[in-house]
Amino acid sequence: MHALVERLYPLCRSITGDGVRRTLEIVGESVPLRIHEVPTGTEVLDWTVPKEWNIRDAYIKDPSGARVVDFAESNLHVVGYSVPVSATMPLAELRHHLHTLPEQPDLIPYRTSYYAETWGFCLRENTLADLPDGDYEVRIDSTLADGHLTYGEHVVPGRVADEVLVSCHVCHPSLANDNLAGIAVATRLARRLAGADPWYTYRFLFMPGTIGAITWLARNRERAARIRHGLVLACAGDSGALTYKRSRRGDAEIDRAVRHVLRTSGRDHTIVDFSPYGYDERQFCSPGFNLPVGSLTRTPYAGYPEYHTSADNPGFVSPEAMTDTLETCWEITRVLERDRRYLNLSPYGEPQLGRRGLYGSLGGRSDTKQAQMAMLWVLNLSDGENSLLDIAERSDLPFAVVADAAQALRGAGLVKEQQR
Amino acid sequence: MHALVERLYPLCRSITGDGVRRTLEIVGESVPLRIHEVPTGTEVLDWTVPKEWNIRDAYIKDPSGARVVDFAESNLHVVGYSVPVSATMPLAELRHHLHTLPEQPDLIPYRTSYYAETWGFCLRENTLADLPDGDYEVRIDSTLADGHLTYGEHVVPGRVADEVLVSCHVCHPSLANDNLAGIAVATRLARRLAGADPWYTYRFLFMPGTIGAITWLARNRERAARIRHGLVLACAGDSGALTYKRSRRGDAEIDRAVRHVLRTSGRDHTIVDFSPYGYDERQFCSPGFNLPVGSLTRTPYAGYPEYHTSADNPGFVSPEAMTDTLETCWEITRVLERDRRYLNLSPYGEPQLGRRGLYGSLGGRSDTKQAQMAMLWVLNLSDGENSLLDIAERSDLPFAVVADAAQALRGAGLVKEQQR
Amino acid sequence: MHALVERLYPLCRSITGDGVRRTLEIVGESVPLRIHEVPTGTEVLDWTVPKEWNIRDAYIKDPSGARVVDFAESNLHVVGYSVPVSATMPLAELRHHLHTLPEQPDLIPYRTSYYAETWGFCLRENTLADLPDGDYEVRIDSTLADGHLTYGEHVVPGRVADEVLVSCHVCHPSLANDNLAGIAVATRLARRLAGADPWYTYRFLFMPGTIGAITWLARNRERAARIRHGLVLACAGDSGALTYKRSRRGDAEIDRAVRHVLRTSGRDHTIVDFSPYGYDERQFCSPGFNLPVGSLTRTPYAGYPEYHTSADNPGFVSPEAMTDTLETCWEITRVLERDRRYLNLSPYGEPQLGRRGLYGSLGGRSDTKQAQMAMLWVLNLSDGENSLLDIAERSDLPFAVVADAAQALRGAGLVKEQQR
């Protein structure tokens, strides 16, 4: 995953343009993507697909002619969606187009202006402080013109048409945690699921933030109704603890599954309530859709000083953290996949487990005890009302132990699976 | 407000009689009152309007003929509703009619005997301790005879017939916090509402405790059904923190509005559950009526050592505290007035706020951020289920910010008001 | 109660056999028992009544012929349900049949093997450590043959057919807390209820654990449907605090009644959620029955080091602890017996209690205040929705005070009892 982050890092992505296309090409080497190109001007819900932006070069030359700010050094130097400019102006005038972080003077900020046509440069405060007075040559060799919005879709087919959505944004230029790490984790998760013959159909969306999600929703209203669970993945690689932000519903199965996985894993973690700000859960959880989609991050957006600066580079994300995020996602899908209701076929009194060899047949000592408790819990609560996740929560046992117990009981003919 | 407290302080009020009439006359100088006179013997719910009590003079003369206890010094000296007496008796016999506070020897207690015909005097323990043996002349020049129970009503008309009730008791003699401060705050609140063109009709009741509320309820059963929210105001002027006692329902809108105002104001405060003891919320919240009426006080009844003693004088209540109570009441009415449901007309995805000038159009920097969050929350939760107060609670934003955001969104045609 | 514990202690009980019969005979001297004998092989729910086990003697003789382990010293020495054996074998082979507690070397453990035919001895680790090598004579003079499962039933008739179940297990040999104390408390509770002309019919079950409860349930399916409340009593005599384990329902009236009694009694106590492990609540709370049956113990099973060892002897249980358990049970029945709904016949405003002599008519000073508050609460909440227990919980007043208040109000014609 870290190699993918490093490979994607130099590309200049924005909400449209060739940076996104190249990113999807590279992701497509790992998992086949269906690429969608939606023309500028297309009406999508309350929005309109904007012009496509591309950039080849940009710089500021100081009075001596030296490139003091150079797009070739970092694509963060140019405000995203800057219109082309080629001019010479005194520093005082140029300053109106310069963005720095006075409190982090060595870092380049990340800025965009998608929906107001303007231009600008981002640079280190320390660079700005050293600039002499005089006339500066500024040039942005960009185009902002009719074109397309591009997004990619990968589907892992399941046994049912009900879907699990995994979405991540692909519109940020050289920022590693936000969101190359999310792209990398999603890609690897998709590959692992493909080998698991899943129950649900898993749909992975690689889209520009906001406008991408809105475009997808506009074009997939009926499909959206099939989404049973969903996760927006972002900031998946920093060293902070995992944070789960609940869906708007608050107690959807995805919310309960993630909470269960985080709790029983023993990982440090934080769970926060939904709020209508953040990543594309904003769109999936808008009231008209109200989809059961939460958001999984490590440190959430704006929660770390490197956020939206040049310090969010590949060194800021670690293979260990991305692996941890991936494993958590995997465990979440294990819960979603295996959760269902069973019906106790012998509900009057406890069935005699010993006679059926169900005591002590399940491995080592303390495992056995947990497995036996899980069997008793599954039998006791499988009255048609409780799912395995309900049982895991009430018994405070790991979901997998409960699901294994249910499987053993089913093998012994003591419970039957209910339609789900 | 403090001037009103001082002016009302000397009057000898009880549950009936000229003290109440004179009090209502004075309140009526600030807000027009409709005065009701209900004859003795009238049956009101389970009760009967009692005889009217009036008193002109009362004293105890010691064996030397000196007035050692004198109604003219403080009307607390006479037990309320004392029957007339004119007699001479030894101290030993007189003692059966004397009430003191042994643990607060410098204070005169406040005592009444509304429903058992008797007489008595209240005096300082220190005074009692100094009384020599001998024969005492006692005289209470009172009348207890058929007459009327008097209460006053002031209505601030609103745009709808649904009512907000504000009630305070007017039956205590020279006690400032209990309840002249409440009378003063209610009077000022009524005046401020009159200038505010309110949505609700506000009904202010100035009534003797218990029997007054029971009389009003007996005569206004149908009107009571129109009461949508209500507050019983008392002990509104001491230096303690505000205390809100919930209505019997516990989660009525008034309960939630007061909690929201107290929380978001940053004021120290206490919220307690309903109990069937206290002021006239007991009657409004009796199970047959079960009105959404809570009680707002500063330090609640019996919670301060000056309670029901001569130390509850105008010096015990402060203009600042009364102003704070008034402002809180006002903010509560602001919530009640503005609370309603809106419907997001663009519920699929977020509408594009920038295009409509809704980003940054609302004032200073951090205000703007709060205003933008409020707009996102209003859009996200305005699905027909959530009121603005619901949204303020879930978003943890001040109600006014949420209501302003809703207004801005309505102006942009993004939400519409639902019938309330 | 302690005398009963001492008398029952020496008997060798198991899930079947003469030890149980003799135990029930002795209990039957205090309360008449109906004895049921259910033949081996009878199918009961998912189980089958096992063979009957009886034992007369058992010992291990060391190479010198000395009885180093002797059933006559303690019936714990023999693994329950051991098949007969008469053999001589070297210590190394014998060891496979020996059970000790290495960490409690002075105690004899308690072991059984009901459903797998085998034999074994339990002994002190210290005894085992001293055994010399050589040939040992082992003998268990037992019979495992067709016979019966025995249980006893005592009914205290009530005014209605609805039942309260009190169940305790009688299958443990010389163990005092688990469960002779429970048997003793149940016996005494039954006697006290018999003198109380109860509303409910109380059914006391003295049964072997698991198979006894399953047998009773199999033979009483219709009767089980009449069980309105129930308690499984065990570990009723140790010095620990009381522990209540909720029924599977979690908020059944029995759960709320026990919580109320424990809280308002001021006793240290613990309340734990239901789990499908423990005593016979497992069977009563199986999903097909789902009866409102909780479990009351002092220190729960396996929660004390003496558990299932020879240290659980009559010295481990105290008269004081058993009395405390008994009084708690009694108070619980007082709540169940008196709990009902009343309807306020004067629900509009407070009725005038003074006129009816209800103020101050109820005893001493602070009692009076509590009684008056209880009257106000009963009047306020008796709207047809709230039971006396609901009112006691919401008012935080002791149930008995609330129930007395309701009785006084009923006497005054202010409330009427609703059918229950």
Short mmCIF file of N, CA and C in Angstrom, two decimals, chain A residues 173-264:
data_model
loop_
_atom_site.label_atom_id
_atom_site.label_comp_id
_atom_site.label_asym_id
_atom_site.label_seq_id
_atom_site.Cartn_x
_atom_site.Cartn_y
_atom_site.Cartn_z
N PRO A 173 -4.21 16.79 -4.50
CA PRO A 173 -2.92 16.61 -5.19
C PRO A 173 -1.92 15.91 -4.26
N SER A 174 -0.74 16.45 -4.07
CA SER A 174 0.29 15.76 -3.30
C SER A 174 0.01 15.83 -1.81
N LEU A 175 -1.00 15.06 -1.38
CA LEU A 175 -1.30 14.90 0.05
C LEU A 175 -1.45 13.40 0.28
N ALA A 176 -0.69 12.87 1.20
CA ALA A 176 -0.59 11.41 1.30
C ALA A 176 -1.69 10.81 2.17
N ASN A 177 -1.87 11.38 3.33
CA ASN A 177 -2.89 10.80 4.23
C ASN A 177 -4.28 11.14 3.73
N ASP A 178 -4.38 12.31 3.15
CA ASP A 178 -5.66 12.84 2.67
C ASP A 178 -5.59 13.03 1.16
N ASN A 179 -5.66 11.94 0.35
CA ASN A 179 -6.32 10.73 0.69
C ASN A 179 -5.70 9.52 -0.01
N LEU A 180 -4.37 9.60 -0.31
CA LEU A 180 -3.77 8.45 -1.01
C LEU A 180 -3.82 7.20 -0.13
N ALA A 181 -3.69 7.39 1.17
CA ALA A 181 -3.77 6.22 2.06
C ALA A 181 -5.15 5.57 1.97
N GLY A 182 -6.19 6.40 1.91
CA GLY A 182 -7.55 5.85 1.78
C GLY A 182 -7.71 5.08 0.47
N ILE A 183 -7.16 5.63 -0.60
CA ILE A 183 -7.23 4.95 -1.91
C ILE A 183 -6.51 3.61 -1.83
N ALA A 184 -5.35 3.62 -1.18
CA ALA A 184 -4.56 2.38 -1.09
C ALA A 184 -5.29 1.31 -0.28
N VAL A 185 -5.86 1.71 0.85
CA VAL A 185 -6.57 0.75 1.68
C VAL A 185 -7.80 0.20 0.95
N ALA A 186 -8.54 1.09 0.28
CA ALA A 186 -9.72 0.64 -0.45
C ALA A 186 -9.34 -0.36 -1.53
N THR A 187 -8.25 -0.07 -2.22
CA THR A 187 -7.81 -0.95 -3.31
C THR A 187 -7.48 -2.35 -2.78
N ARG A 188 -6.74 -2.37 -1.67
CA ARG A 188 -6.36 -3.65 -1.11
C ARG A 188 -7.58 -4.40 -0.54
N LEU A 189 -8.50 -3.65 0.05
CA LEU A 189 -9.71 -4.27 0.59
C LEU A 189 -10.52 -4.92 -0.53
N ALA A 190 -10.60 -4.22 -1.65
CA ALA A 190 -11.35 -4.75 -2.80
C ALA A 190 -10.74 -6.07 -3.27
N ARG A 191 -9.42 -6.12 -3.31
CA ARG A 191 -8.76 -7.35 -3.76
C ARG A 191 -9.02 -8.49 -2.79
N ARG A 192 -8.96 -8.17 -1.52
CA ARG A 192 -9.17 -9.26 -0.56
C ARG A 192 -10.60 -9.79 -0.63
N LEU A 193 -11.55 -8.86 -0.79
CA LEU A 193 -12.96 -9.28 -0.86
C LEU A 193 -13.22 -10.15 -2.09
N ALA A 194 -12.52 -9.82 -3.17
CA ALA A 194 -12.75 -10.57 -4.41
C ALA A 194 -12.43 -12.05 -4.21
N GLY A 195 -11.52 -12.33 -3.31
CA GLY A 195 -11.18 -13.73 -3.06
C GLY A 195 -12.05 -14.39 -2.01
N ALA A 196 -13.05 -13.67 -1.51
CA ALA A 196 -13.79 -14.17 -0.35
C ALA A 196 -15.21 -14.59 -0.67
N ASP A 197 -15.57 -14.57 -1.94
CA ASP A 197 -16.92 -15.00 -2.35
C ASP A 197 -17.98 -14.35 -1.45
N PRO A 198 -18.07 -13.04 -1.48
CA PRO A 198 -18.89 -12.36 -0.47
C PRO A 198 -20.40 -12.53 -0.70
N TRP A 199 -21.13 -12.37 0.36
CA TRP A 199 -22.58 -12.36 0.32
C TRP A 199 -23.06 -11.08 -0.35
N TYR A 200 -22.59 -9.95 0.13
CA TYR A 200 -23.00 -8.68 -0.45
C TYR A 200 -22.18 -8.37 -1.70
N THR A 201 -22.74 -7.54 -2.54
CA THR A 201 -21.99 -6.93 -3.63
C THR A 201 -21.30 -5.69 -3.07
N TYR A 202 -20.01 -5.59 -3.31
CA TYR A 202 -19.24 -4.46 -2.79
C TYR A 202 -18.93 -3.50 -3.91
N ARG A 203 -19.29 -2.26 -3.72
CA ARG A 203 -19.04 -1.24 -4.73
C ARG A 203 -18.02 -0.24 -4.19
N PHE A 204 -16.89 -0.15 -4.88
CA PHE A 204 -15.84 0.79 -4.49
C PHE A 204 -15.89 1.98 -5.43
N LEU A 205 -15.96 3.17 -4.84
CA LEU A 205 -16.03 4.39 -5.64
C LEU A 205 -14.79 5.23 -5.38
N PHE A 206 -14.11 5.58 -6.47
CA PHE A 206 -12.94 6.47 -6.41
C PHE A 206 -13.34 7.75 -7.12
N MET A 207 -13.66 8.79 -6.35
CA MET A 207 -14.34 9.95 -6.93
C MET A 207 -13.79 11.24 -6.35
N PRO A 208 -13.87 12.32 -7.10
CA PRO A 208 -13.56 13.61 -6.49
C PRO A 208 -14.57 13.92 -5.38
N GLY A 209 -14.10 14.60 -4.34
CA GLY A 209 -14.97 14.91 -3.20
C GLY A 209 -16.15 15.78 -3.60
N THR A 210 -17.21 15.70 -2.89
CA THR A 210 -18.44 16.47 -3.05
C THR A 210 -19.03 16.31 -4.45
N ILE A 211 -18.48 16.98 -5.46
CA ILE A 211 -19.08 16.95 -6.78
C ILE A 211 -19.07 15.54 -7.36
N GLY A 212 -18.07 14.75 -6.99
CA GLY A 212 -18.02 13.38 -7.46
C GLY A 212 -19.14 12.55 -6.85
N ALA A 213 -19.30 12.67 -5.54
CA ALA A 213 -20.35 11.92 -4.85
C ALA A 213 -21.72 12.38 -5.35
N ILE A 214 -21.87 13.67 -5.55
CA ILE A 214 -23.15 14.20 -6.04
C ILE A 214 -23.42 13.69 -7.45
N THR A 215 -22.41 13.64 -8.26
CA THR A 215 -22.57 13.12 -9.62
C THR A 215 -22.97 11.66 -9.58
N TRP A 216 -22.28 10.89 -8.75
CA TRP A 216 -22.61 9.46 -8.68
C TRP A 216 -24.05 9.26 -8.20
N LEU A 217 -24.41 10.01 -7.16
CA LEU A 217 -25.77 9.86 -6.62
C LEU A 217 -26.81 10.26 -7.66
N ALA A 218 -26.51 11.34 -8.41
CA ALA A 218 -27.47 11.79 -9.42
C ALA A 218 -27.70 10.71 -10.47
N ARG A 219 -26.65 9.96 -10.78
CA ARG A 219 -26.74 8.97 -11.86
C ARG A 219 -27.11 7.59 -11.34
N ASN A 220 -27.25 7.44 -10.03
CA ASN A 220 -27.47 6.09 -9.47
C ASN A 220 -28.53 6.09 -8.38
N ARG A 221 -29.59 6.85 -8.60
CA ARG A 221 -30.61 6.94 -7.55
C ARG A 221 -31.17 5.58 -7.17
N GLU A 222 -31.44 4.76 -8.18
CA GLU A 222 -32.04 3.46 -7.87
C GLU A 222 -31.03 2.54 -7.20
N ARG A 223 -29.80 2.60 -7.71
CA ARG A 223 -28.77 1.75 -7.12
C ARG A 223 -28.54 2.16 -5.66
N ALA A 224 -28.61 3.44 -5.39
CA ALA A 224 -28.37 3.91 -4.02
C ALA A 224 -29.34 3.25 -3.05
N ALA A 225 -30.54 2.96 -3.54
CA ALA A 225 -31.54 2.35 -2.65
C ALA A 225 -31.14 0.94 -2.24
N ARG A 226 -30.19 0.36 -2.95
CA ARG A 226 -29.75 -1.01 -2.62
C ARG A 226 -28.60 -1.02 -1.62
N ILE A 227 -28.10 0.16 -1.28
CA ILE A 227 -26.94 0.20 -0.37
C ILE A 227 -27.40 -0.11 1.04
N ARG A 228 -26.92 -1.20 1.55
CA ARG A 228 -27.31 -1.64 2.89
C ARG A 228 -26.35 -1.11 3.96
N HIS A 229 -25.10 -0.94 3.57
CA HIS A 229 -24.07 -0.48 4.50
C HIS A 229 -23.03 0.29 3.69
N GLY A 230 -22.34 1.22 4.35
CA GLY A 230 -21.30 1.92 3.61
C GLY A 230 -20.29 2.59 4.51
N LEU A 231 -19.11 2.76 3.92
CA LEU A 231 -18.01 3.42 4.63
C LEU A 231 -17.35 4.42 3.69
N VAL A 232 -17.11 5.61 4.20
CA VAL A 232 -16.26 6.56 3.50
C VAL A 232 -14.88 6.47 4.15
N LEU A 233 -13.89 6.17 3.35
CA LEU A 233 -12.53 5.98 3.87
C LEU A 233 -11.67 7.20 3.58
N ALA A 234 -11.00 7.70 4.59
CA ALA A 234 -10.07 8.83 4.37
C ALA A 234 -9.06 8.85 5.50
N CYS A 235 -7.99 9.59 5.30
CA CYS A 235 -6.97 9.75 6.36
C CYS A 235 -6.67 8.40 7.00
N ALA A 236 -6.32 7.44 6.16
CA ALA A 236 -6.24 6.05 6.61
C ALA A 236 -4.83 5.63 7.00
N GLY A 237 -3.88 6.57 7.00
CA GLY A 237 -2.50 6.11 7.18
C GLY A 237 -1.68 6.80 8.24
N ASP A 238 -2.22 7.74 8.96
CA ASP A 238 -1.40 8.41 9.97
C ASP A 238 -1.30 7.55 11.23
N SER A 239 -0.50 8.00 12.16
CA SER A 239 -0.21 7.14 13.32
C SER A 239 -1.25 7.26 14.42
N GLY A 240 -2.28 8.07 14.23
CA GLY A 240 -3.30 8.25 15.26
C GLY A 240 -4.22 7.05 15.37
N ALA A 241 -5.04 7.05 16.41
CA ALA A 241 -6.01 5.98 16.62
C ALA A 241 -7.14 6.12 15.61
N LEU A 242 -7.86 5.03 15.40
CA LEU A 242 -8.98 5.04 14.47
C LEU A 242 -10.14 5.87 15.03
N THR A 243 -10.83 6.54 14.13
CA THR A 243 -12.02 7.32 14.49
C THR A 243 -13.14 6.89 13.56
N TYR A 244 -14.27 6.56 14.16
CA TYR A 244 -15.43 6.24 13.34
C TYR A 244 -16.49 7.30 13.59
N LYS A 245 -16.99 7.83 12.51
CA LYS A 245 -18.08 8.80 12.59
C LYS A 245 -19.35 8.10 12.15
N ARG A 246 -20.32 8.09 13.02
CA ARG A 246 -21.55 7.36 12.75
C ARG A 246 -22.30 7.93 11.55
N SER A 247 -23.12 7.10 10.96
CA SER A 247 -24.03 7.56 9.92
C SER A 247 -25.06 8.48 10.54
N ARG A 248 -25.78 9.19 9.70
CA ARG A 248 -26.86 10.05 10.18
C ARG A 248 -27.87 9.27 11.01
N ARG A 249 -28.11 8.04 10.66
CA ARG A 249 -29.07 7.22 11.42
C ARG A 249 -28.57 6.94 12.83
N GLY A 250 -27.29 6.79 12.96
CA GLY A 250 -26.70 6.66 14.30
C GLY A 250 -26.65 5.26 14.83
N ASP A 251 -27.64 4.44 14.50
CA ASP A 251 -27.64 3.07 15.00
C ASP A 251 -27.87 2.07 13.88
N ALA A 252 -27.42 2.45 12.70
CA ALA A 252 -27.50 1.50 11.58
C ALA A 252 -26.58 0.32 11.87
N GLU A 253 -26.78 -0.75 11.12
CA GLU A 253 -25.96 -1.93 11.37
C GLU A 253 -24.49 -1.62 11.16
N ILE A 254 -24.16 -0.79 10.18
CA ILE A 254 -22.74 -0.43 9.99
C ILE A 254 -22.20 0.27 11.24
N ASP A 255 -23.02 1.12 11.84
CA ASP A 255 -22.58 1.82 13.05
C ASP A 255 -22.30 0.82 14.17
N ARG A 256 -23.17 -0.14 14.30
CA ARG A 256 -23.02 -1.12 15.38
C ARG A 256 -21.89 -2.09 15.07
N ALA A 257 -21.74 -2.44 13.80
CA ALA A 257 -20.66 -3.37 13.43
C ALA A 257 -19.29 -2.73 13.68
N VAL A 258 -19.14 -1.48 13.27
CA VAL A 258 -17.84 -0.83 13.46
C VAL A 258 -17.56 -0.67 14.95
N ARG A 259 -18.56 -0.26 15.71
CA ARG A 259 -18.35 -0.11 17.14
C ARG A 259 -17.92 -1.44 17.77
N HIS A 260 -18.59 -2.51 17.36
CA HIS A 260 -18.25 -3.81 17.92
C HIS A 260 -16.82 -4.21 17.58
N VAL A 261 -16.46 -4.02 16.33
CA VAL A 261 -15.09 -4.39 15.92
C VAL A 261 -14.06 -3.55 16.68
N LEU A 262 -14.32 -2.26 16.78
CA LEU A 262 -13.34 -1.41 17.46
C LEU A 262 -13.25 -1.76 18.94
N ARG A 263 -14.40 -1.99 19.57
CA ARG A 263 -14.38 -2.32 21.00
C ARG A 263 -13.68 -3.63 21.29
N THR A 264 -14.09 -4.66 20.55
CA THR A 264 -13.58 -5.99 20.90
C THR A 264 -12.15 -6.18 20.41
#
